[in-house]
Short mmCIF file of C-alpha atoms and ligand atoms in Angstrom, two decimals:
data_model
loop_
_atom_site.label_atom_id
_atom_site.label_comp_id
_atom_site.label_asym_id
_atom_site.label_seq_id
_atom_site.Cartn_x
_atom_site.Cartn_y
_atom_site.Cartn_z
CA MET A 1 87.83 111.72 139.16
CA ALA A 2 90.40 114.51 139.44
CA LEU A 3 93.80 114.01 137.79
CA ILE A 4 95.50 115.36 140.91
CA ASP A 5 93.84 114.77 144.26
CA ILE A 6 95.73 115.76 147.39
CA ARG A 7 94.08 115.58 150.79
CA ASP A 8 95.28 116.99 154.03
CA ILE A 9 98.91 117.11 152.89
CA SER A 10 101.55 118.33 155.30
CA ARG A 11 105.32 118.67 154.95
CA ARG A 12 107.59 119.26 157.88
CA TYR A 13 111.30 119.89 157.42
CA THR A 14 113.56 119.15 160.36
CA ILE A 15 117.06 120.54 160.59
CA GLY A 16 118.76 119.76 163.89
CA SER A 17 116.33 120.78 166.62
CA GLU A 18 114.48 123.26 164.37
CA SER A 19 111.44 122.22 162.43
CA VAL A 20 109.44 124.09 159.81
CA ASN A 21 105.88 123.27 158.84
CA ALA A 22 106.19 124.18 155.16
CA LEU A 23 102.74 122.79 154.33
CA ARG A 24 99.88 122.19 156.74
CA SER A 25 96.72 120.42 155.74
CA VAL A 26 96.59 121.29 152.06
CA THR A 27 93.66 119.80 150.12
CA LEU A 28 93.45 120.43 146.38
CA GLN A 29 91.95 118.77 143.33
CA ILE A 30 93.06 119.57 139.80
CA GLU A 31 91.24 118.22 136.76
CA LYS A 32 92.86 117.10 133.54
CA GLY A 33 93.36 120.06 131.18
CA GLU A 34 93.29 122.79 133.83
CA TYR A 35 95.70 125.73 133.83
CA VAL A 36 96.42 126.66 137.44
CA ALA A 37 98.67 129.29 139.02
CA LEU A 38 99.97 128.59 142.52
CA MET A 39 100.64 131.96 144.08
CA GLY A 40 102.03 133.13 147.36
CA PRO A 41 104.84 135.11 148.93
CA SER A 42 108.37 133.78 149.20
CA GLY A 43 108.57 131.01 151.79
CA SER A 44 104.84 130.22 151.67
CA GLY A 45 105.39 126.61 150.56
CA LYS A 46 104.89 126.85 146.78
CA SER A 47 108.01 124.91 145.76
CA THR A 48 107.40 122.36 148.50
CA LEU A 49 103.92 121.74 147.10
CA MET A 50 105.23 121.65 143.54
CA ASN A 51 107.87 119.07 144.46
CA ILE A 52 105.21 116.88 146.05
CA LEU A 53 102.91 117.25 143.02
CA GLY A 54 105.84 116.25 140.78
CA CYS A 55 106.64 113.18 142.92
CA LEU A 56 110.08 114.64 143.67
CA ASP A 57 109.30 114.77 147.39
CA THR A 58 107.08 112.87 149.81
CA PRO A 59 104.61 114.55 152.17
CA SER A 60 104.91 114.04 155.94
CA GLY A 61 101.17 113.37 156.11
CA GLY A 62 98.06 113.17 153.97
CA THR A 63 97.38 111.41 150.69
CA TYR A 64 98.21 112.14 147.08
CA THR A 65 96.28 110.32 144.39
CA LEU A 66 97.55 110.89 140.86
CA ASN A 67 95.38 109.63 138.03
CA GLY A 68 93.55 107.32 140.41
CA LYS A 69 96.66 105.85 142.00
CA GLU A 70 97.98 106.60 145.45
CA VAL A 71 101.53 107.90 145.07
CA SER A 72 102.72 106.56 148.45
CA ARG A 73 101.99 103.02 147.24
CA MET A 74 104.03 103.35 144.05
CA THR A 75 107.39 101.64 143.73
CA GLU A 76 110.56 103.65 142.95
CA ASP A 77 110.38 102.37 139.35
CA GLU A 78 106.78 103.50 138.94
CA LEU A 79 107.67 106.92 140.35
CA ALA A 80 110.65 107.29 138.04
CA GLU A 81 108.46 106.37 135.09
CA ILE A 82 105.84 108.96 136.06
CA ARG A 83 108.46 111.69 136.55
CA ASN A 84 109.99 110.88 133.18
CA LYS A 85 106.91 110.29 131.03
CA GLU A 86 103.91 111.94 132.65
CA ILE A 87 105.37 115.15 134.04
CA GLY A 88 107.40 117.88 132.36
CA PHE A 89 109.37 120.09 134.75
CA ILE A 90 110.40 123.70 134.11
CA PHE A 91 112.50 125.63 136.63
CA GLN A 92 113.44 129.25 137.21
CA THR A 93 117.11 128.58 136.54
CA PHE A 94 116.46 126.54 133.37
CA ASN A 95 118.64 123.64 134.63
CA LEU A 96 120.23 122.95 131.25
CA ILE A 97 123.48 121.05 130.84
CA PRO A 98 126.05 123.76 129.97
CA ARG A 99 128.28 121.62 127.77
CA SER A 100 125.45 120.17 125.66
CA ASN A 101 123.79 121.94 122.76
CA ALA A 102 120.04 122.64 122.67
CA LEU A 103 119.30 119.46 120.74
CA ASP A 104 121.13 117.20 123.21
CA ASN A 105 119.60 118.97 126.20
CA VAL A 106 116.12 118.41 124.82
CA ALA A 107 116.87 114.78 123.89
CA LEU A 108 118.13 113.88 127.38
CA PRO A 109 114.80 112.67 128.87
CA LEU A 110 114.52 110.35 125.86
CA VAL A 111 117.86 108.76 126.77
CA TYR A 112 116.38 107.87 130.18
CA ALA A 113 113.27 106.59 128.41
CA GLY A 114 115.45 104.18 126.40
CA ILE A 115 114.69 105.61 122.95
CA ASN A 116 117.24 105.15 120.15
CA LYS A 117 119.40 108.00 118.87
CA ASP A 118 117.63 108.61 115.53
CA GLU A 119 114.22 108.79 117.14
CA ARG A 120 115.61 110.96 119.95
CA ASP A 121 117.02 113.48 117.49
CA GLU A 122 113.82 113.52 115.48
CA LYS A 123 111.65 114.14 118.54
CA ALA A 124 114.02 116.74 119.99
CA LYS A 125 114.08 118.63 116.67
CA LYS A 126 110.31 118.64 116.53
CA ALA A 127 110.10 119.92 120.14
CA LEU A 128 112.59 122.71 119.37
CA ASP A 129 110.62 123.58 116.22
CA ASP A 130 107.49 123.85 118.33
CA VAL A 131 109.08 126.46 120.61
CA GLY A 132 110.48 128.46 117.70
CA LEU A 133 114.14 127.45 118.02
CA THR A 134 114.66 125.71 114.68
CA ASP A 135 117.75 127.83 113.99
CA ARG A 136 119.36 127.45 117.43
CA MET A 137 119.52 123.67 117.83
CA LEU A 138 123.31 123.44 117.84
CA HIS A 139 123.84 126.34 120.24
CA LYS A 140 124.98 125.71 123.78
CA PRO A 141 123.12 127.38 126.68
CA ASN A 142 125.71 130.19 127.01
CA GLU A 143 125.20 130.98 123.31
CA LEU A 144 121.48 131.60 123.89
CA SER A 145 119.51 134.43 125.49
CA GLY A 146 117.60 133.84 128.73
CA GLY A 147 114.31 133.51 126.89
CA GLN A 148 115.83 131.06 124.41
CA ARG A 149 117.28 129.00 127.27
CA GLN A 150 113.86 128.79 128.86
CA ARG A 151 112.41 127.74 125.50
CA VAL A 152 114.95 124.92 125.38
CA ALA A 153 113.81 123.92 128.87
CA VAL A 154 110.17 124.03 127.73
CA ALA A 155 111.03 121.86 124.71
CA ARG A 156 112.81 119.42 127.03
CA ALA A 157 109.76 119.32 129.30
CA LEU A 158 107.51 118.55 126.32
CA VAL A 159 109.67 116.08 124.42
CA ASN A 160 108.22 113.00 126.12
CA ASP A 161 104.71 114.30 125.52
CA PRO A 162 103.83 114.45 129.24
CA SER A 163 100.26 115.20 130.28
CA ILE A 164 101.23 117.51 133.16
CA ILE A 165 103.56 120.52 132.99
CA LEU A 166 104.91 121.80 136.32
CA ALA A 167 106.72 125.12 136.15
CA ASP A 168 108.32 126.67 139.26
CA GLU A 169 108.81 130.43 138.77
CA PRO A 170 109.54 129.88 135.04
CA THR A 171 109.92 133.59 134.33
CA GLY A 172 111.78 134.50 137.52
CA ASN A 173 115.00 135.16 135.60
CA LEU A 174 113.47 136.77 132.52
CA ASP A 175 112.60 140.37 131.59
CA SER A 176 108.93 141.21 131.15
CA LYS A 177 108.86 140.96 127.34
CA THR A 178 110.53 137.55 127.36
CA SER A 179 108.28 136.48 130.23
CA SER A 180 105.17 137.20 128.22
CA GLU A 181 106.61 135.22 125.29
CA ILE A 182 107.11 132.22 127.55
CA MET A 183 103.61 132.63 128.99
CA SER A 184 102.14 132.71 125.46
CA LEU A 185 103.94 129.47 124.81
CA PHE A 186 102.30 127.97 127.92
CA GLU A 187 98.93 129.18 126.66
CA GLU A 188 99.54 127.31 123.41
CA ILE A 189 100.59 124.16 125.26
CA HIS A 190 97.46 124.38 127.38
CA THR A 191 95.31 124.71 124.27
CA ARG A 192 96.78 121.44 123.05
CA GLY A 193 95.26 119.71 126.08
CA ASN A 194 98.02 119.67 128.68
CA THR A 195 97.42 120.28 132.36
CA ILE A 196 99.59 123.20 133.47
CA ILE A 197 100.55 124.22 136.99
CA VAL A 198 102.67 127.35 137.28
CA VAL A 199 104.19 128.53 140.54
CA THR A 200 104.72 132.25 140.71
CA HIS A 201 104.73 135.16 143.11
CA GLU A 202 104.03 137.63 140.28
CA GLU A 203 100.45 138.76 139.59
CA ASP A 204 101.43 139.52 135.97
CA ILE A 205 102.27 135.88 135.39
CA ALA A 206 99.31 134.46 137.30
CA ARG A 207 96.85 136.39 135.15
CA TYR A 208 97.47 133.95 132.29
CA ALA A 209 96.14 131.03 134.34
CA HIS A 210 92.49 130.04 134.38
CA ARG A 211 92.44 129.26 138.08
CA ILE A 212 94.45 130.90 140.84
CA VAL A 213 95.27 129.10 144.09
CA ARG A 214 96.86 131.31 146.73
CA ILE A 215 98.89 129.84 149.52
CA LYS A 216 100.15 131.51 152.66
CA ASP A 217 102.10 130.03 155.56
CA GLY A 218 101.70 126.56 154.09
CA MET A 219 97.91 126.73 153.81
CA ILE A 220 95.52 127.46 150.96
CA GLU A 221 94.19 130.96 151.41
CA SER A 222 91.94 131.14 148.34
CA ASP A 223 91.14 129.13 145.24
CA ALA A 224 89.16 130.77 142.46
CA ARG A 225 88.67 131.01 138.72
CA ASN A 226 90.64 133.84 137.18
CA PRO A 227 87.98 136.51 136.54
CA ASN A 228 90.11 138.04 133.75
CA ILE A 229 89.86 134.93 131.61
CA THR A 230 86.45 134.96 129.99
CA ARG A 231 87.06 132.02 127.68
CA ALA A 232 86.07 128.85 129.51
CA ASP A 233 88.52 125.96 129.64
CA ARG A 234 87.84 123.82 126.64
CA PRO A 235 85.56 120.89 127.39
CA LEU A 236 87.49 117.97 128.75
CA THR A 237 87.74 115.22 126.21
CA GLU A 238 89.01 111.77 127.04
CA ASN A 239 92.07 110.63 125.13
CA ALA A 240 90.96 108.54 122.20
P1 ADP B 1 108.31 129.11 148.32
O1 ADP B 1 108.61 128.26 147.12
O2 ADP B 1 106.89 129.52 148.41
O3 ADP B 1 109.22 130.29 148.39
P2 ADP B 1 109.31 126.85 149.86
O4 ADP B 1 108.35 125.76 149.60
O5 ADP B 1 110.60 126.80 149.13
O6 ADP B 1 108.57 128.26 149.64
O7 ADP B 1 109.62 126.90 151.41
C1 ADP B 1 108.61 126.85 152.42
C2 ADP B 1 109.27 126.86 153.80
O8 ADP B 1 109.99 125.64 153.99
C3 ADP B 1 110.28 127.97 154.00
O9 ADP B 1 110.19 128.40 155.33
C4 ADP B 1 111.61 127.33 153.74
O10 ADP B 1 112.63 127.95 154.45
C5 ADP B 1 111.38 125.90 154.22
N1 ADP B 1 112.15 124.92 153.43
C6 ADP B 1 112.05 124.71 152.09
N2 ADP B 1 112.85 123.71 151.70
C7 ADP B 1 113.49 123.28 152.82
C8 ADP B 1 114.44 122.23 153.07
N3 ADP B 1 114.91 121.45 152.10
N4 ADP B 1 114.85 122.08 154.36
C9 ADP B 1 114.38 122.85 155.34
N5 ADP B 1 113.47 123.83 155.18
C10 ADP B 1 113.04 124.04 153.93
MG1 MG B 2 109.93 128.51 145.53
#
């Protein structure tokens, strides 16, 4: 059974009398532990698909089964729990809280998860250690470089130990050196067993992924293993 199983998904946006078919009949299965790049030109429907995969948006048609459960049948509470505990989100614009330091930004999802302050701080410190920001924990976003800000966002996405990481153009605001640092970090996270889905329109970024799905005009154009990655995905092991 695939971790993510979407069938015949469509998404139509209506503004006044205009309507846009952002996705039309998208069918896609993603297994646990895969590292997938979703590629396509601007306006092709990548973010729309990502938002649906992350349970932030609902499709106009089709079915989405996540981990064996149909998303449309989940209650608001179940959805909130999945967004908070099962999925880590990373965005192009980092989406950090400007007035909070790195530690508090990373600890925020744990507040929503109802974890006490000591445990929150401990987990947030560990997550910041893991992304190489041990010496920047008390810095606010404007006291950090772009790459460091995105590392804070990665730490925040990982702090609840989610199984799926969804990143929408994570390097869109970074220079190429910093971008490759962030992509190396994703590689490491993938090696630890996470499922990673990265949206990008840059070939340089997609080449890190093990599978590349291309979308165009709201439809899947191609879906193939990345020929540049010779190492096979590690064998899928069930959680003990
Ligand atoms: P991408 O991320 O590939 O650039 P999007 O998924 O953001 O593409 O957008 C796909 C299409 O849907 C575009 O034509 C865009 O203008 C339209 N669209 C996206 N979000 C909305 C929205 N909230 N309301 C109306 N149209 C939207
Ligand atoms: Mg987008």
